[in-house]
Coordinates of C-alpha atoms in Angstrom, one line a residue:
M1 CA 264.9 139.4 156.1
E2 CA 263.6 141.0 159.6
P3 CA 263.3 138.5 162.4
I4 CA 259.4 137.7 162.7
S5 CA 259.1 139.0 166.4
E6 CA 260.4 142.5 164.8
M7 CA 257.9 142.8 162.3
P8 CA 255.5 145.5 162.5
E9 CA 252.2 143.4 161.7
I10 CA 253.4 140.9 164.6
A11 CA 254.1 143.8 167.2
R12 CA 250.7 145.3 166.1
M13 CA 248.9 142.2 166.5
R14 CA 250.5 141.4 170.0
Q15 CA 249.5 144.9 171.0
T16 CA 245.9 144.4 169.9
A17 CA 245.7 140.7 171.7
S18 CA 247.2 142.1 174.8
S19 CA 244.9 145.0 175.0
A20 CA 242.0 142.7 174.4
R21 CA 243.0 140.6 177.6
K22 CA 243.0 143.7 180.0
P23 CA 239.8 145.1 181.1
K24 CA 239.5 148.6 180.6
R25 CA 239.4 150.5 184.0
R26 CA 236.5 152.6 184.9
R27 CA 237.0 156.1 186.3
L28 CA 234.8 156.5 189.2
D29 CA 233.5 158.9 191.6
P30 CA 235.4 158.4 195.1
T31 CA 232.3 157.3 196.7
E32 CA 231.1 154.9 193.9
R33 CA 234.9 153.4 194.2
E34 CA 234.7 152.8 197.8
R35 CA 231.1 151.4 197.4
E36 CA 232.9 148.9 194.6
I37 CA 235.8 147.9 196.9
I38 CA 233.5 147.1 200.0
E39 CA 231.1 145.5 197.9
G40 CA 233.8 143.3 196.2
A41 CA 235.3 143.0 199.8
V42 CA 231.9 141.5 201.1
A43 CA 231.6 138.9 198.2
F44 CA 235.8 138.0 198.3
F45 CA 235.6 137.3 202.1
A46 CA 232.5 135.2 201.9
E47 CA 234.1 133.0 199.2
V48 CA 237.7 132.6 200.2
G49 CA 237.9 133.7 204.0
F50 CA 240.1 135.9 205.5
D51 CA 243.5 134.6 204.4
G52 CA 242.8 136.0 200.9
G53 CA 245.2 138.9 200.3
L54 CA 244.4 142.5 199.2
R55 CA 246.4 142.1 196.1
D56 CA 244.1 139.3 194.7
L57 CA 240.9 141.3 195.9
A58 CA 242.3 144.2 194.0
Q59 CA 242.8 142.3 191.0
R60 CA 239.3 140.6 191.5
I61 CA 237.6 144.1 191.4
G62 CA 239.7 145.5 188.7
T63 CA 241.6 147.9 190.7
T64 CA 245.3 148.3 191.7
H65 CA 246.1 147.3 194.9
Q66 CA 247.6 150.9 195.5
N67 CA 244.5 152.3 194.7
L68 CA 242.8 150.0 197.1
L69 CA 245.0 151.2 199.9
R70 CA 244.0 154.8 199.3
Y71 CA 240.5 153.8 200.4
F72 CA 241.7 151.3 203.2
P73 CA 245.3 151.5 204.4
T74 CA 245.1 148.1 206.1
K75 CA 243.4 145.0 205.7
E76 CA 242.0 145.5 209.3
A77 CA 240.4 148.7 208.2
L78 CA 238.7 147.1 205.4
I79 CA 237.6 144.1 207.6
E80 CA 236.0 146.9 209.9
R81 CA 234.1 148.3 207.1
V82 CA 232.8 144.9 206.1
Y83 CA 231.7 144.0 209.7
E84 CA 229.9 147.7 209.5
E85 CA 228.2 146.9 206.1
V86 CA 227.2 143.1 206.5
Y87 CA 226.5 143.1 210.4
L88 CA 225.8 146.4 211.8
N89 CA 223.8 148.1 208.9
R90 CA 221.3 145.0 209.0
W91 CA 220.7 145.5 212.7
Q92 CA 217.2 146.6 213.5
P93 CA 216.4 148.4 217.0
E94 CA 212.9 147.5 216.3
W95 CA 214.0 143.7 217.0
E96 CA 214.9 144.6 220.4
A97 CA 211.7 146.7 221.1
L98 CA 209.7 143.6 219.8
L99 CA 211.2 141.3 222.4
H100 CA 209.8 143.5 225.2
K101 CA 206.4 144.0 223.8
S102 CA 204.0 142.4 226.6
D103 CA 201.0 143.4 225.0
R104 CA 201.5 140.4 222.7
S105 CA 202.2 136.6 223.4
L106 CA 205.8 135.7 223.7
E107 CA 205.2 133.0 220.8
D108 CA 203.9 135.9 218.7
R109 CA 207.1 138.0 219.5
L110 CA 209.2 135.1 218.7
V111 CA 207.6 134.5 215.4
A112 CA 207.7 137.9 214.5
F113 CA 211.4 138.7 215.3
Y114 CA 212.7 135.5 214.0
E115 CA 210.9 136.2 210.6
D116 CA 212.2 139.8 210.3
Y117 CA 216.0 138.6 211.8
L118 CA 216.3 135.9 209.3
A119 CA 215.3 137.9 206.7
A120 CA 218.0 140.0 207.3
I121 CA 220.6 137.5 208.1
F122 CA 219.8 134.4 205.9
N123 CA 222.2 134.9 203.2
Y124 CA 225.4 133.6 201.8
E125 CA 227.6 136.7 202.5
W126 CA 226.6 137.0 205.9
V127 CA 226.7 133.3 207.0
R128 CA 230.1 132.5 205.7
I129 CA 231.7 135.8 206.8
F130 CA 230.8 134.9 210.3
V131 CA 232.2 131.2 210.0
F132 CA 235.3 132.3 208.3
A133 CA 235.5 135.0 211.0
G134 CA 235.3 132.5 213.9
L135 CA 237.7 130.0 212.2
K136 CA 240.4 132.6 211.8
G137 CA 239.9 134.3 214.9
V138 CA 239.0 137.7 213.2
D139 CA 237.0 139.7 216.1
I140 CA 233.6 139.9 213.8
T141 CA 232.2 136.9 215.2
Q142 CA 233.0 137.8 219.0
R143 CA 231.8 141.2 218.6
Y144 CA 228.6 140.3 216.8
L145 CA 228.0 137.6 219.4
G146 CA 228.3 140.4 222.2
L147 CA 225.6 142.3 220.3
I148 CA 223.4 139.5 220.3
Q149 CA 224.1 138.6 224.0
S150 CA 222.9 141.9 225.2
N151 CA 220.4 142.6 222.8
I152 CA 218.5 139.6 222.1
I153 CA 219.8 136.4 224.4
E154 CA 219.7 138.4 227.6
P155 CA 216.1 140.1 226.9
L156 CA 214.9 136.9 225.3
A157 CA 216.0 134.7 228.7
R158 CA 214.3 137.4 230.7
E159 CA 211.0 136.9 228.6
L160 CA 211.2 133.3 229.0
M161 CA 211.5 133.7 232.6
V162 CA 208.6 135.9 233.0
S163 CA 206.4 133.5 230.7
E164 CA 207.1 130.9 233.6
G165 CA 206.3 133.4 236.4
K166 CA 209.9 134.3 237.3
E167 CA 211.5 137.4 238.1
G168 CA 215.2 138.4 238.7
K169 CA 218.2 138.1 236.6
P170 CA 218.3 134.9 234.2
S171 CA 220.4 132.1 235.5
P172 CA 223.2 130.6 233.5
L173 CA 220.8 127.6 232.4
E174 CA 218.0 130.1 231.4
M175 CA 220.8 131.9 229.3
E176 CA 221.5 128.9 227.4
V177 CA 218.1 127.9 226.8
A178 CA 217.7 131.2 225.2
W179 CA 221.4 130.7 223.2
A180 CA 220.0 127.4 222.1
L181 CA 216.8 128.7 220.6
H182 CA 218.8 131.4 218.8
G183 CA 221.4 129.1 217.6
E184 CA 218.6 126.6 216.0
M185 CA 217.8 129.6 213.9
F186 CA 221.3 130.2 212.7
Y187 CA 221.6 126.7 212.1
L188 CA 219.5 126.6 209.3
A189 CA 221.6 129.1 207.7
I190 CA 224.8 127.1 208.5
R191 CA 223.3 124.2 206.7
R192 CA 222.2 126.0 203.6
W193 CA 225.7 127.9 202.8
V194 CA 228.2 126.0 204.7
Y195 CA 227.3 122.3 204.8

């Protein structure tokens, strides 16, 4: 009598069970595959932070590590693309112009700006990637804060000065007031998706 492991029926059942566990890989156009990788990376980094490995990411999105490296040869290249996707692609140049519109009251401009800004950033991925990047020392946080400093905080501090009848360059204290106002808005998102 044959050993059980060599019986053709047993071998067929093992093969069927093995193939049932492995998801079928889809053949995608390179643009679609890149989009799938980026979306998967955004979700992955938002959930596990930047300590997560590319092999784990590849497994999660149903591709191979080698295939992932064809599109993004380093983790840094993928992180750069995530930064573009999550932060730069959501940036609206109209926000900067809105803060300078002197035909509206400062209060109206601030309400309009923060309603629009929060609609763009108030989501799980944006907030958690930002926090994980700051904790891990990934330069996403510093780069984005630099963008905020020059395009939102400095104009906001100047507008606050103008509303008080002052002119010139904002002092460090006036910059802190602008940062505090902006930080309060961000704190709402931190409470929701981090705490």
